[in-house]
């Protein structure tokens, strides 16, 4: 009897639905208007029967009908959290305040803030920039441009300080790509293609392009998936292509390849990536065109020649530190120096990645950027290589922070997605993006009006750089590149703050080439690095001993 009574709370809602259906069916004989209610109860009964018959979900099996509420609330949880329970400063992954800043600047609305800061200025993560008693005139943000291309480059590029980071057609819709590229054209800044190659949507408005070359060599690949020099030369000859960027790894999923299932490959994607229809598209975890630091630099030199001397560099999320130092040692040995390096932080975004890769692989932007900057300084090569930075950059203050740590320019991906109208619904991997940005659904992407969103992209770029110009003037400076680690301050405890210059180590020019006892971590890793292999010397010695 005890067992039977325990069933009552579990099946009570289902039994009430059955009872309601029976009562309504009886009442319909005399009162026709009860039919809609009877249909509702009958549908709920059908749901309950299905719940008890299925075997995938124990909650629905034990609590037919009512058990579905769990999955309904679970599906609504992101929206409920974002709109009802999230504070203005909760970062999941971007806060309401950050998103609203982009929306306001993109739509030319007032982005000023009343009544004081919402941040806890005594928290350990608080940062600020010191202003000057002798302020400067606000500089023209349109002058915030730099030349990318060293003496080995025949066609240097005058780039904006703030550009669109890598996002491929396929991950983003055609209309999103069109709006980004038109915005870049209107605003005079660059648009990184992502590794999905150059689509017709990238070409429509002729905005400046940084062509990203991933391990799949999309747009310049052989039938077997290797690098095709002739196809590359044809694509790179385009006046629209300003720089070529070899993607070694990306922040959100470093060291991880990818598979685009055949079912998701449209005719447009196949033609853009130069891949066959009806087959899975595989992006290997590493490149086949090179396997050592020296071979990477030789590949860079080859791309320079094939492109007619355009700037060539690479993008990476820092992993094992000796691997990057091995590349720098190879630069010194071969004399081949890339025009630029883009440092991607592990906090970077992607349409989809394994949770462990997103949360726990790769180096965050600031640590990676500082290491790359310091290594180039210590090796005496910093003046020959421009450094770009990408990873959760939204505001002018974000830009100032990475410039202080060694960046020459910055890229943003999700920031420009917000400018397109992204609402952070976290549905990028479902093909059901509600704003028509991260989807290939024709009906969904039609809701994205290219002309309107292109203007928002341009305004976000312009207004962010204007805000940076105002910060620079308040600090008594005249250009963004005058920002140093002495200008930025980080709180380390409730009672202590430190300048970036005191918080982080900064190598002196040529330090790694001299015998000294300073910078022990950098010197130890430098000794481990070897130009002819990505493997460290210590690991190579162990492997050699085992073979013997």
XYZ file of C-alpha atoms in Angstrom:
548
model
C 0.000 0.000 0.000
C 2.911 2.330 0.829
C 4.340 1.787 -2.639
C 1.016 2.530 -4.312
C 0.520 5.770 -2.370
C 4.052 6.896 -3.378
C 2.947 6.819 -6.986
C 0.264 9.428 -6.381
C 2.466 12.577 -6.260
C 4.486 11.341 -9.240
C 1.487 10.774 -11.477
C -0.945 13.267 -9.957
C -0.608 15.858 -12.738
C -0.993 13.200 -15.426
C -4.075 11.772 -13.662
C -5.578 15.252 -13.382
C -5.065 15.689 -17.142
C -6.849 12.360 -17.784
C -9.678 13.386 -15.470
C -9.938 16.807 -17.088
C -10.074 15.222 -20.558
C -12.895 12.864 -19.520
C -14.908 15.640 -17.879
C -14.504 17.951 -20.864
C -15.491 15.219 -23.319
C -18.655 14.597 -21.322
C -19.449 18.326 -21.154
C -18.989 18.779 -24.887
C -22.166 16.789 -25.463
C -24.119 19.669 -23.927
C -21.717 22.634 -24.205
C -19.824 22.844 -27.519
C -17.533 25.675 -26.369
C -15.701 23.206 -24.070
C -14.132 21.488 -27.121
C -10.939 23.637 -27.143
C -10.374 22.818 -23.487
C -10.953 19.128 -24.191
C -8.373 19.223 -27.003
C -5.811 20.797 -24.657
C -6.360 18.106 -22.022
C -6.154 15.370 -24.670
C -2.834 16.753 -25.914
C -1.486 16.790 -22.367
C -2.585 13.187 -21.920
C -0.746 12.294 -25.133
C 2.357 14.032 -23.817
C 2.093 12.073 -20.563
C 1.737 8.751 -22.361
C 4.754 9.579 -24.502
C 6.737 10.543 -21.388
C 6.038 7.166 -19.776
C 6.923 5.239 -22.942
C 10.237 7.002 -23.712
C 13.442 5.851 -22.025
C 15.842 8.774 -22.537
C 14.770 10.979 -19.620
C 14.057 9.484 -16.189
C 12.461 12.708 -14.889
C 9.815 12.674 -17.627
C 9.232 8.948 -17.084
C 8.708 9.380 -13.334
C 6.796 12.655 -13.594
C 4.812 12.573 -16.856
C 3.620 15.967 -18.158
C 4.954 18.029 -15.229
C 8.491 16.682 -15.719
C 8.708 18.583 -19.002
C 8.767 21.833 -17.049
C 12.364 21.079 -16.071
C 13.494 21.044 -19.669
C 11.386 24.082 -20.525
C 12.988 26.151 -17.748
C 16.409 24.789 -18.695
C 15.892 26.002 -22.264
C 14.707 29.415 -21.038
C 17.441 29.735 -18.395
C 19.958 31.777 -20.489
C 17.309 34.317 -21.487
C 15.821 34.501 -17.975
C 19.261 34.983 -16.469
C 20.236 37.640 -19.024
C 17.035 39.688 -18.853
C 15.755 39.103 -15.313
C 18.520 38.083 -12.927
C 21.888 39.161 -14.358
C 23.406 42.331 -12.897
C 24.887 45.047 -15.099
C 28.423 43.841 -14.373
C 28.041 40.029 -14.482
C 30.259 38.836 -17.336
C 28.703 35.764 -18.974
C 30.824 36.083 -21.070
C 30.112 39.803 -21.648
C 28.258 41.907 -19.131
C 25.065 43.840 -19.804
C 27.087 47.022 -19.374
C 29.619 45.980 -22.031
C 26.920 45.017 -24.503
C 24.982 48.228 -23.957
C 28.147 50.251 -24.532
C 28.573 48.669 -27.986
C 24.874 49.056 -28.832
C 24.968 52.739 -27.872
C 28.116 53.496 -29.844
C 26.967 51.499 -32.847
C 23.622 53.286 -32.939
C 25.123 56.729 -32.285
C 23.344 57.016 -28.935
C 24.704 58.727 -25.850
C 26.943 56.220 -24.069
C 27.608 58.430 -21.035
C 26.965 56.964 -17.588
C 25.128 58.752 -14.757
C 25.549 58.648 -10.974
C 29.031 57.105 -10.806
C 30.675 53.786 -11.573
C 28.974 50.424 -11.110
C 32.336 48.760 -10.536
C 33.828 47.937 -7.148
C 36.946 50.092 -7.252
C 38.405 48.191 -4.255
C 38.117 44.713 -5.797
C 41.316 42.878 -6.719
C 40.471 43.036 -10.410
C 39.930 46.809 -10.637
C 42.165 48.697 -13.069
C 42.501 52.328 -14.028
C 44.684 54.694 -16.020
C 46.365 57.688 -14.434
C 45.339 61.036 -15.846
C 47.582 64.075 -16.119
C 47.440 67.513 -14.546
C 48.645 68.788 -17.937
C 46.095 67.443 -20.423
C 46.596 67.445 -24.183
C 44.394 68.406 -27.090
C 42.152 65.511 -28.157
C 43.855 63.958 -31.210
C 42.005 62.985 -34.379
C 41.216 59.259 -34.096
C 41.377 58.968 -37.886
C 45.145 59.357 -37.526
C 45.358 56.231 -35.360
C 46.991 54.184 -38.112
C 50.219 52.234 -38.303
C 52.296 50.717 -41.091
C 52.529 46.918 -41.074
C 55.388 45.531 -43.131
C 59.121 45.412 -42.402
C 62.040 45.809 -44.816
C 61.391 42.325 -46.265
C 57.907 43.412 -47.385
C 57.347 45.167 -50.734
C 53.738 46.288 -50.128
C 53.331 47.547 -46.529
C 49.785 48.187 -45.321
C 48.577 51.261 -43.453
C 46.215 49.687 -40.924
C 43.760 51.107 -38.437
C 44.463 50.614 -34.749
C 41.112 48.768 -34.337
C 40.052 46.069 -36.815
C 37.610 43.173 -37.222
C 39.001 39.873 -35.984
C 38.752 36.526 -37.779
C 35.196 35.230 -38.333
C 34.565 32.901 -41.274
C 31.728 32.779 -43.751
C 29.997 29.587 -42.719
C 30.245 30.459 -39.054
C 28.634 33.810 -39.871
C 25.863 34.352 -42.387
C 26.383 35.972 -45.755
C 24.538 39.098 -44.645
C 26.702 39.374 -41.522
C 29.864 39.174 -43.635
C 28.489 41.775 -46.052
C 27.630 44.171 -43.217
C 31.034 43.747 -41.550
C 32.913 44.307 -44.787
C 30.831 47.308 -45.806
C 31.341 48.787 -42.348
C 35.095 48.251 -42.697
C 35.041 49.910 -46.111
C 33.071 52.909 -44.830
C 35.264 53.270 -41.753
C 38.656 52.635 -43.343
C 39.675 49.601 -41.288
C 40.425 45.939 -42.020
C 38.260 42.819 -41.975
C 39.877 39.444 -41.221
C 38.290 36.687 -43.318
C 38.739 33.879 -40.820
C 40.057 30.552 -42.095
C 36.944 29.922 -44.233
C 38.567 31.884 -47.098
C 37.287 34.793 -49.177
C 33.603 34.522 -50.067
C 31.631 36.592 -52.597
C 30.192 38.414 -49.581
C 33.681 39.595 -48.616
C 34.202 41.007 -52.111
C 30.883 42.791 -52.647
C 31.837 46.099 -50.967
C 35.634 45.864 -51.499
C 36.575 46.524 -47.863
C 40.207 45.825 -46.908
C 40.802 42.138 -46.151
C 43.279 40.224 -44.034
C 43.216 36.753 -45.573
C 43.571 34.115 -42.867
C 45.154 30.863 -43.990
C 44.306 27.940 -41.720
C 45.456 24.338 -41.732
C 42.749 23.436 -44.268
C 44.177 25.967 -46.785
C 40.648 26.880 -47.854
C 40.612 28.815 -51.088
C 44.085 27.572 -52.056
C 44.095 23.835 -51.471
C 44.858 20.755 -53.509
C 42.344 17.935 -53.863
C 44.182 16.158 -51.053
C 43.896 19.178 -48.730
C 47.453 20.474 -49.074
C 48.648 23.959 -50.009
C 48.276 24.982 -53.679
C 50.702 27.780 -54.573
C 49.022 28.730 -57.854
C 45.584 29.101 -56.312
C 47.073 31.118 -53.468
C 48.846 33.488 -55.848
C 45.620 34.148 -57.765
C 43.664 34.949 -54.611
C 46.447 36.976 -52.986
C 46.857 39.140 -56.102
C 43.508 40.797 -55.375
C 43.856 44.485 -54.550
C 41.393 43.926 -51.715
C 43.742 41.510 -49.899
C 46.085 43.672 -47.838
C 47.764 41.096 -45.571
C 48.052 37.307 -45.226
C 47.736 35.744 -41.773
C 48.728 32.114 -41.121
C 46.552 30.719 -38.343
C 48.629 28.474 -36.077
C 45.989 28.347 -33.347
C 43.054 30.328 -31.988
C 42.208 31.266 -28.460
C 38.905 29.456 -27.986
C 40.173 26.032 -29.099
C 43.974 26.020 -29.461
C 45.443 22.830 -30.856
C 42.034 21.554 -31.944
C 40.991 20.846 -35.509
C 37.439 20.809 -36.737
C 34.950 19.003 -38.927
C 32.196 20.680 -40.920
C 29.693 17.872 -41.620
C 28.701 17.297 -45.236
C 25.087 18.041 -44.305
C 26.032 21.641 -43.426
C 28.080 22.344 -46.546
C 26.108 24.489 -48.972
C 27.092 25.158 -52.557
C 28.339 28.625 -51.539
C 30.503 27.270 -48.727
C 31.922 24.557 -50.996
C 32.858 27.091 -53.685
C 34.344 29.527 -51.166
C 36.452 26.904 -49.405
C 37.278 24.993 -52.597
C 35.987 21.734 -51.162
C 33.752 19.011 -52.660
C 30.060 18.712 -51.916
C 28.822 15.611 -50.107
C 31.963 15.095 -47.994
C 32.884 16.190 -44.474
C 35.235 19.191 -44.479
C 38.179 18.544 -42.160
C 40.399 21.245 -40.672
C 43.478 19.456 -39.271
C 44.833 20.454 -35.875
C 48.173 21.448 -37.433
C 49.606 22.502 -40.801
C 50.962 20.151 -43.444
C 53.032 22.846 -45.220
C 55.595 23.017 -42.410
C 56.584 21.086 -39.292
C 59.490 23.044 -37.772
C 60.077 26.708 -36.876
C 62.512 27.105 -39.786
C 59.984 25.600 -42.216
C 57.300 27.984 -40.897
C 59.512 30.980 -41.696
C 60.368 29.569 -45.112
C 56.625 29.221 -45.729
C 56.157 32.861 -44.695
C 58.823 33.927 -47.162
C 57.198 31.821 -49.880
C 53.810 33.474 -49.270
C 55.464 36.892 -49.427
C 56.875 36.077 -52.849
C 53.652 34.512 -54.145
C 51.590 37.517 -52.971
C 53.848 40.070 -54.593
C 55.419 41.223 -51.353
C 52.354 41.778 -49.168
C 52.733 41.634 -45.364
C 52.687 38.058 -44.063
C 52.505 36.995 -40.435
C 50.838 34.485 -38.171
C 48.190 34.293 -35.469
C 48.486 32.102 -32.412
C 47.298 31.529 -28.899
C 50.434 31.012 -26.819
C 50.837 27.428 -25.673
C 54.214 25.958 -24.733
C 56.456 29.027 -24.358
C 59.554 27.386 -25.820
C 57.708 26.816 -29.097
C 57.331 30.543 -29.687
C 60.912 31.131 -28.621
C 61.943 28.453 -31.117
C 60.259 30.504 -33.873
C 62.147 33.609 -32.706
C 65.434 31.691 -32.706
C 64.622 30.546 -36.239
C 64.092 34.202 -37.214
C 67.605 35.002 -36.084
C 69.117 31.956 -37.791
C 67.329 32.321 -41.153
C 67.070 36.087 -41.303
C 63.383 35.694 -42.256
C 61.212 37.878 -40.039
C 57.389 37.941 -40.253
C 55.766 41.314 -40.693
C 53.349 40.783 -37.824
C 52.166 38.398 -35.125
C 48.598 38.375 -33.806
C 48.316 37.101 -30.231
C 44.918 35.547 -29.563
C 43.895 35.078 -25.926
C 42.314 31.922 -24.566
C 39.288 34.054 -23.628
C 38.532 34.429 -27.331
C 35.227 33.214 -28.748
C 34.149 30.609 -31.268
C 30.924 29.185 -32.628
C 31.520 25.897 -30.824
C 34.385 24.177 -29.016
C 34.855 21.389 -26.447
C 34.272 22.768 -22.952
C 37.712 21.763 -21.698
C 39.366 23.612 -24.583
C 37.289 26.750 -24.057
C 37.816 26.815 -20.298
C 41.262 25.362 -19.673
C 43.528 25.355 -22.750
C 45.781 28.128 -23.949
C 47.222 31.285 -22.424
C 45.012 34.314 -21.665
C 45.664 37.359 -23.830
C 47.638 39.543 -21.442
C 50.107 36.834 -20.419
C 50.511 35.659 -24.016
C 50.907 39.195 -25.356
C 53.482 40.140 -22.731
C 55.496 36.978 -23.392
C 55.537 37.538 -27.161
C 56.460 41.206 -26.737
C 59.213 40.451 -24.226
C 60.705 37.638 -26.297
C 60.943 39.823 -29.393
C 62.453 42.651 -27.323
C 64.929 40.305 -25.667
C 65.931 38.842 -29.033
C 66.438 42.271 -30.583
C 63.638 41.823 -33.145
C 60.792 43.887 -31.714
C 61.247 46.817 -34.109
C 60.816 44.507 -37.122
C 57.565 42.821 -36.039
C 54.188 44.429 -35.398
C 52.016 42.772 -32.742
C 48.229 42.570 -32.895
C 46.075 41.486 -29.955
C 42.618 39.922 -29.780
C 40.497 38.581 -26.943
C 37.449 40.187 -25.258
C 38.301 43.714 -26.366
C 35.252 45.955 -26.197
C 36.071 49.415 -24.862
C 38.725 52.059 -25.356
C 40.118 51.151 -21.938
C 40.532 47.530 -23.083
C 42.560 48.842 -26.013
C 44.705 51.016 -23.741
C 45.522 48.039 -21.503
C 46.854 45.832 -24.296
C 48.774 48.719 -25.866
C 50.525 49.188 -22.516
C 51.521 45.508 -22.550
C 53.097 45.639 -25.987
C 50.400 45.497 -28.667
C 50.625 47.745 -31.728
C 47.011 47.252 -32.771
C 43.933 45.321 -31.684
C 41.264 43.141 -33.278
C 37.773 42.386 -31.992
C 35.291 39.729 -33.070
C 32.437 39.594 -30.568
C 32.533 43.365 -30.144
C 31.725 43.792 -33.820
C 29.113 41.036 -33.531
C 27.381 43.151 -30.878
C 27.596 46.074 -33.311
C 25.728 43.861 -35.792
C 23.010 43.303 -33.205
C 24.139 40.094 -31.430
C 22.199 39.662 -28.168
C 24.474 36.958 -26.673
C 21.780 34.293 -26.926
C 24.554 31.628 -26.863
C 22.992 29.771 -29.792
C 25.859 30.185 -32.293
C 26.291 26.408 -32.649
C 22.600 25.651 -33.276
C 22.086 27.458 -36.601
C 19.180 29.236 -34.878
C 20.755 32.608 -34.158
C 17.832 34.964 -33.461
C 19.592 37.955 -35.016
C 20.640 36.323 -38.298
C 24.377 36.628 -37.573
C 25.681 33.137 -36.729
C 23.418 31.095 -38.994
C 23.072 29.842 -42.546
C 19.278 29.847 -42.362
C 18.058 32.039 -45.232
C 14.996 33.337 -43.430
C 16.871 34.168 -40.235
C 19.680 36.050 -41.946
C 17.250 38.117 -44.018
C 16.331 39.894 -40.786
C 19.831 41.409 -40.761
C 19.629 44.586 -42.867
C 23.094 45.071 -44.333
C 22.968 48.849 -44.869
C 21.779 49.531 -41.317
C 24.224 47.140 -39.630
C 27.178 48.327 -41.738
C 26.623 51.832 -40.360
C 26.537 50.439 -36.818
C 29.851 48.628 -37.410
C 31.439 51.846 -38.666
C 30.035 53.925 -35.787
C 31.216 51.415 -33.179
C 34.737 51.606 -34.618
C 34.764 55.399 -34.826
C 33.189 56.075 -31.426
C 35.474 53.601 -29.649
C 38.581 55.225 -31.122
C 37.187 58.657 -30.292
C 36.819 57.511 -26.666
C 40.435 56.298 -26.787
C 41.478 59.712 -28.093
C 39.795 61.359 -25.107
C 41.568 58.978 -22.702
C 44.892 59.795 -24.358
C 44.283 63.538 -24.050
C 43.296 63.204 -20.382
C 46.570 61.333 -19.803
C 48.604 64.144 -21.351
C 49.525 62.094 -24.428
C 49.092 62.687 -28.142
C 49.095 59.155 -29.684
C 47.934 55.718 -28.487
C 51.472 54.337 -28.830
C 52.688 56.626 -26.065
C 50.720 54.592 -23.521
C 53.221 52.702 -21.361
C 52.988 50.276 -18.421
C 53.613 53.279 -16.163
C 50.213 54.728 -17.109
C 48.093 51.699 -16.122
C 47.332 50.652 -12.548
C 46.023 47.316 -11.211
C 44.646 46.757 -7.721
C 46.240 43.670 -6.135
C 44.473 43.876 -2.769
C 42.095 46.104 -0.863
C 45.022 48.179 0.392
C 47.508 48.045 -2.481
C 47.715 49.016 -6.126
C 50.613 48.590 -8.549
C 51.617 50.092 -11.844
C 51.692 47.623 -14.724
C 55.435 48.353 -14.926
C 55.868 47.046 -11.362
C 53.408 44.185 -11.725
C 54.868 42.622 -14.880
C 58.458 41.961 -16.005
C 59.639 43.858 -19.084
C 62.797 42.714 -20.820
C 65.431 45.151 -22.046
C 66.437 45.149 -25.742
C 68.747 42.231 -26.559
C 68.572 40.822 -23.019
C 68.235 37.197 -24.184
C 71.386 37.521 -26.308
C 73.570 38.466 -23.346
C 74.952 36.444 -20.461
C 73.261 37.629 -17.277
C 71.292 36.438 -14.255
C 68.190 38.591 -14.780
C 64.818 37.348 -16.107
C 65.390 33.694 -15.032
C 62.125 32.339 -16.472
C 62.740 33.812 -19.911
C 66.366 32.659 -19.926
C 65.430 29.105 -18.904
C 62.814 28.803 -21.647
C 65.141 30.460 -24.189
C 67.723 27.762 -23.442
C 65.091 25.070 -24.017
C 64.084 26.406 -27.450
C 65.694 25.216 -30.697
C 65.185 26.659 -34.166
C 64.918 23.327 -35.973
C 62.175 21.819 -33.800
C 59.078 22.800 -31.824
C 60.164 20.260 -29.215
C 62.130 21.618 -26.274
C 65.777 20.650 -25.811
C 65.047 18.897 -22.523
C 62.340 16.728 -24.093
C 64.525 16.032 -27.134
C 67.398 14.902 -24.876
C 65.093 12.561 -22.955
C 63.744 11.085 -26.198
C 67.288 10.574 -27.502
C 68.372 8.810 -24.325
C 65.401 6.444 -24.519
C 66.200 5.536 -28.126
C 69.801 4.748 -27.213
